[in-house]
């Protein structure tokens, strides 16, 4: 696409950012946070929505631009926009206190979206595309090559997706089987007899009607009967052809208006999808080549600047510092010299203070001591400091964004690159950046010379050697609690790739089918805000909300080291919901889009069970997994059926004992020891479809974010059925009751839908579709064999767990209690 198009989008985004910065500056007002929570919620929600639009535009520009210098500037601005977007999302969650979804992570902004005249899909937050192809690319390519090569040597192909087995609820006893066959055979005979009787009755009625007409004197011949039959057939056929003609005319008109387009198989070479993929690959190669050329040119320019301008820069800097030393001597009447050469860069230490400044400084210190004495004795002063922190919003990211905007206006606002058709680097801009690095390098060389000059002047002018300034005392950080990590001794000294091979051998390293977060299909809930007011608990999140939350809280930190460092540094997540609701698909999508390695330590899997036989092997396995994940990050550590670990170790009424409860303590030890460092892109994800079996306290403390994968609503079921059927490359009849099928499938999950359609629409069935169209009865037959159906009582348990484990219920009840009695937290006198 034209370079000018994305330059214009970049310029529009810069204008949007400038407008938004002015809005952000309102937070500097002293009483800003004293506004009602509803006003603050609206303010930050609008900012969040605007940052989503800015992020999407910047991400598109960064993905499509080939200019190397612009891409570097864009990446800095893009990462800052992501950080500020998520900061605003957290503030939106903080001030979401006006509904029963008290401070829930799944915020419903449908009413605000309607007021802003935007569509619900505007709130979608995708994972940046550069995570997969740029971040640590060489290191990750080497890691992935070793995994692929090892799997190939072990004759382990890429595993297929999990297939849901159909269940046939038949008793194996011979008498019961015979009884079922007899019952079915009697039913078949009865149906045949009824059909036969219907034909006989129809024939009898026809004869009675003919006899009646003959009795009335009407002449009836065979020709008249044939003509009447022909007319009825013609009427039906003409009606059918007319409706068919209108249908095709409507289709052509929709295509002409651009509302609809021809359906095509994306896997075909001439499809629009394949053409777009080819164009993207070409664009990626051009981007990589331009970046290599730019890096090579920077090295060349740096040598050139050092040879041509280096001596002049050095001489100029030496003269500046010599003049500074002479001026310092004049101000102190030849009695004092600067303490260090680096004082030149500090405005406070560059020149000696005057007598008036010294007196004012002494008086200020005495007054400060008197004022601070009473505050140290009491506890009120500490409380005031905490209140001051709460009454301010950190705008560091906004300041950095403003700096990047100013840099854009300075560098590219006045640069004309209309003749740069290939979009290669601009030499003048590159030379300016190189000159800055040379200038910084010269500062260190000149400082060494000035230190020698200060030593000589001390001996010549002050007749004594210069005292070396005391080294500043290092403030010792508090010693962290020394938590022992189990299993470190058995792995110490081994190469990480040797450990990786061992994990591959035991089947812990998984290479799943690639996927995207967009494959987690689902419809928008446009009544979410209304449901929050009406429901007593938190309403189910929609799948678009779930996709955005996964991208913001998991994907962003897993894909970028800078975002991991600047954001919440969360590493432990819980995915729960009915079987087949998309938990494993979400993990596959995160692994694909963030180029992450997947380590599966599900204890119930046969490959892993032998590694958890005793205490020493448990510690060694966990340490190996966490160590390999830490060194070869980004990594997802995955544990399915987590309720078998975080459940009760002892059997209780109606609750079985957790078979793998012995793994809980080692996992908690790794978290307490902070083995996953804040800058390490490693996440631990536990999955379960029976979260009610888990101990609530341990679950809350261990997992930092919890994601609920709900049952499908009507809109989502309709979307999924359409998607899976179109994926097979067929088109249903216009009168196919797809809406009825969506109503019939209430309670089924996306995994069940996919399994049903895979079983029905086979290769052989596709060949017969033109002669025998698909009917709804085929779906009903397969639906009866699907095991993954949750009863309403079981699903209510999941909703209750979601409300409790996220802390929403506790915060909601505490808020209501304070509203009743602010002094005693709601306790009635």
Steps between C-alpha positions, in 0.01 A plus 500: 500500500613859441754634751312828504189326632678381814686828539161672507367250758809562712444875481132459593599284797750763615220759492276265701777448757553875537128549567499213749807635685309823566219293652752299705647821643170570679613238752756750633217698659517471884140383551472281192478167687240642739240492224221239520608150398247501214666808344847352541380173347363686196821704467737203504267282291498762223880529520529120484282481190700775330829325583365180342447689173846657522661161571331334201605778262861499622514120480374506139757766406783308667401177329480650150773767492838405356690818593754382766534829692127560512444144621739552793323821604162334450591202718589722797173691465302177450634339819430815700145512360446137607628574851274805538202312355533225762561758776169663405332157495613443861362841600171414329488179706587692817213748459247243378309509831151600384368150419494147640814417295703689760851565359471202266767451232226449238372857470188558288529821298213436255302810606804724461579346161145580386532861620828539308332363181744208479443130434564239774792344309690828551591372849689199359866507608715273280852382583762695300620314194867586554514277811513196274757617249730752669543456876826302559453342158846343462501343847144369465567363152789299642281369785215405265742331258638279780147404609388417144818304426477299822133417441583394146784273620264344755238435227249718680281691257303809577208389720149552377226682685316320775207301364190468714388139496132433449328309773251220432301435813434125437501220752729211410263228635359277226139510633498880508644519148230262368233706678626822335500333155147369552376839612651672200363235263148534642525875460613465137208264424256739664631796293466297178141402584407863574647613166309226320174595668558866406537405132182286513303778669622754243391273214161440667439874540590560133246236386227640730560849362476374141177307574348811661581717198352238262182489707467877463499458121854620433675333209840365597732354242857378517615796287350748748671323787833508318464872414422585862805306619715676240376842618583420862851383403554809283388729781740343749788494253451863389486612862822316574680642193373849577631487856831360373533781243428766764760340730775510234407856400531605862841328528628678186377836627669447839829419325465800269446733798801349679294374793577138417779327310554162341594230746839346427724239652786686674731204438486544121801667342295769324293593806520850646630356828797328333581813299498707819730248668746512209499879508562496875798264458648728235448799729673319786805422284521865389477617863778265609726603210445872565579452869824312420605776258423762764704321770795466264475867402498609865831322560645664191370845597631465855852435372466793261382741773775384739767562234371830362319667792641311800813715560299821466231376742769392747684833483176693546402298806844539660481877450153514658620316810824704532293821486269349762797429733635855454160651576468280809839629623400863441177456701688346792787757473750226414433300819300208364476274198215276386483169685442275199493532123146364484376802702499680167178317406322583828346847505500506884871413533637677193573826687568557873206636704510869605500606865131590485417156362703335778319702769163421348592131481603494870182679606288269292657191657437629854139584420451164339634320807263688729206426277585134465554426871134474608413303184751228587344436840145441382355279233296771335786608278530155347132491424519835327778371271289202403206727431722720282602199294140398455397849391735503202504310171831391350535680164855381421380310193308805375816713529698243301229485235515879471880479457461247216241727334740796521774282354271407210415866431867600518635215286227420249278806511749700292653210302384461142530136390266523201790407269601202718297249300678193640454626859862442597673686784559878495874567533467841669275362773729200547802729525326704771441188710856380447633843596317472835665164574842639403435802723418272795813295434713816491359612837654199675840560333499871583397433862811285546721784370326757723558279805875513423476878450331542840778296667768719338327825594464390861877443519593820314245750639394364841838337575338174620374182338129475426297302746307230338130549570351234730312228326129531552366248747303233333159453652473132565168364387312288751604138480232293332367200683705199400243252371648169400403375156467122483703297252784746433774256600417234243516742205789726598775536236309338213462673164156644431470330162586168662210559740278602207575168327403315816167684515441420132570134567240488777242682286487810720594736215194520276467631148131564450309601191533876435203722578405865549298678766251592228418127474338531842170588336214668680248780473499833681278546805338837430288478817791447740456831688128432544567148630750638753222709655241221496701189592589428861843366393747576225351416157685262271777667300461503125765339283616835353557622858689179573720539190588860592576409863725211390686732262542779757589304814676193354597554136659845532727395787584165341598655167712803597773532768440876527127457562568220752733734691269802497166329571375291793753216453232235556601140429232264643161469331195275537274402207174334602176414326308206351688244291529610138446871576836609348757486783752288307432702185587820690831346614580392143422852378721666762786260420466570126461878510776551760737236354502325838613149588239279670593273792217267604532365855146364536545229768219281366670454161683163467827664382530718812370264768831311524682829570286563811556166674672630816599826670850526348379432144222760544751765606743412222227504233360833615844660518590371154176632353522841665872537426464412129196730478696783660808470276320429172210741554237595386339187644157382611500240778167322470327275754159356416259359760646739757219407743690171556784708646320784681218285634472365853751227587238326713166366389201704614125465466420487132851616406768243404858540616739672256730226363791738435477730804868426574596726205344812654776573752787491242304731269439745783871488589596608148262795521618603848862486385410726203675256270324662204669839502308822413682534167471131404223429251366183658139431600347209688144417389278253681182370336197330651136422426425421866622806691250441781729215620789743560578654838391863469768657721793326330356575155462871576852530641680303228333625179530871426231517228207269439325468164152348469415331169118503503234295325394630160208740463269492198699754297826315560346163409366644174842653421682173571263287291541737205879507544551122524268430204668765280838357602396178324451698178127435457195722488176398666161536333333842555215336688724299734378570858837604641330723759299200624817295525664779705207483744520119517870502587465698823732347759751365248855634463708606202693171512174308466401713198828433323480128567139482374575683176817295438294183533213620278675692222750240384665483156247243380209706634620813318487311168129417556387844620373610157269195480421468870525828698591493868201493735463597864422139593862405432613752763243383754620140469862599567408741780350215699842331516698799632612458863595859578174645621485694827182499704377835630586400858861416405535818300368708792788357706746637241335843516513502880867399490574779248334757726695384806846417363539838327419678827201677344253359753715599797554856372129537419388387844759719672381802301138433597600456865684832504198666338284374789737601779818686395647491855465130569505357151130428495456334838166598641494633851 
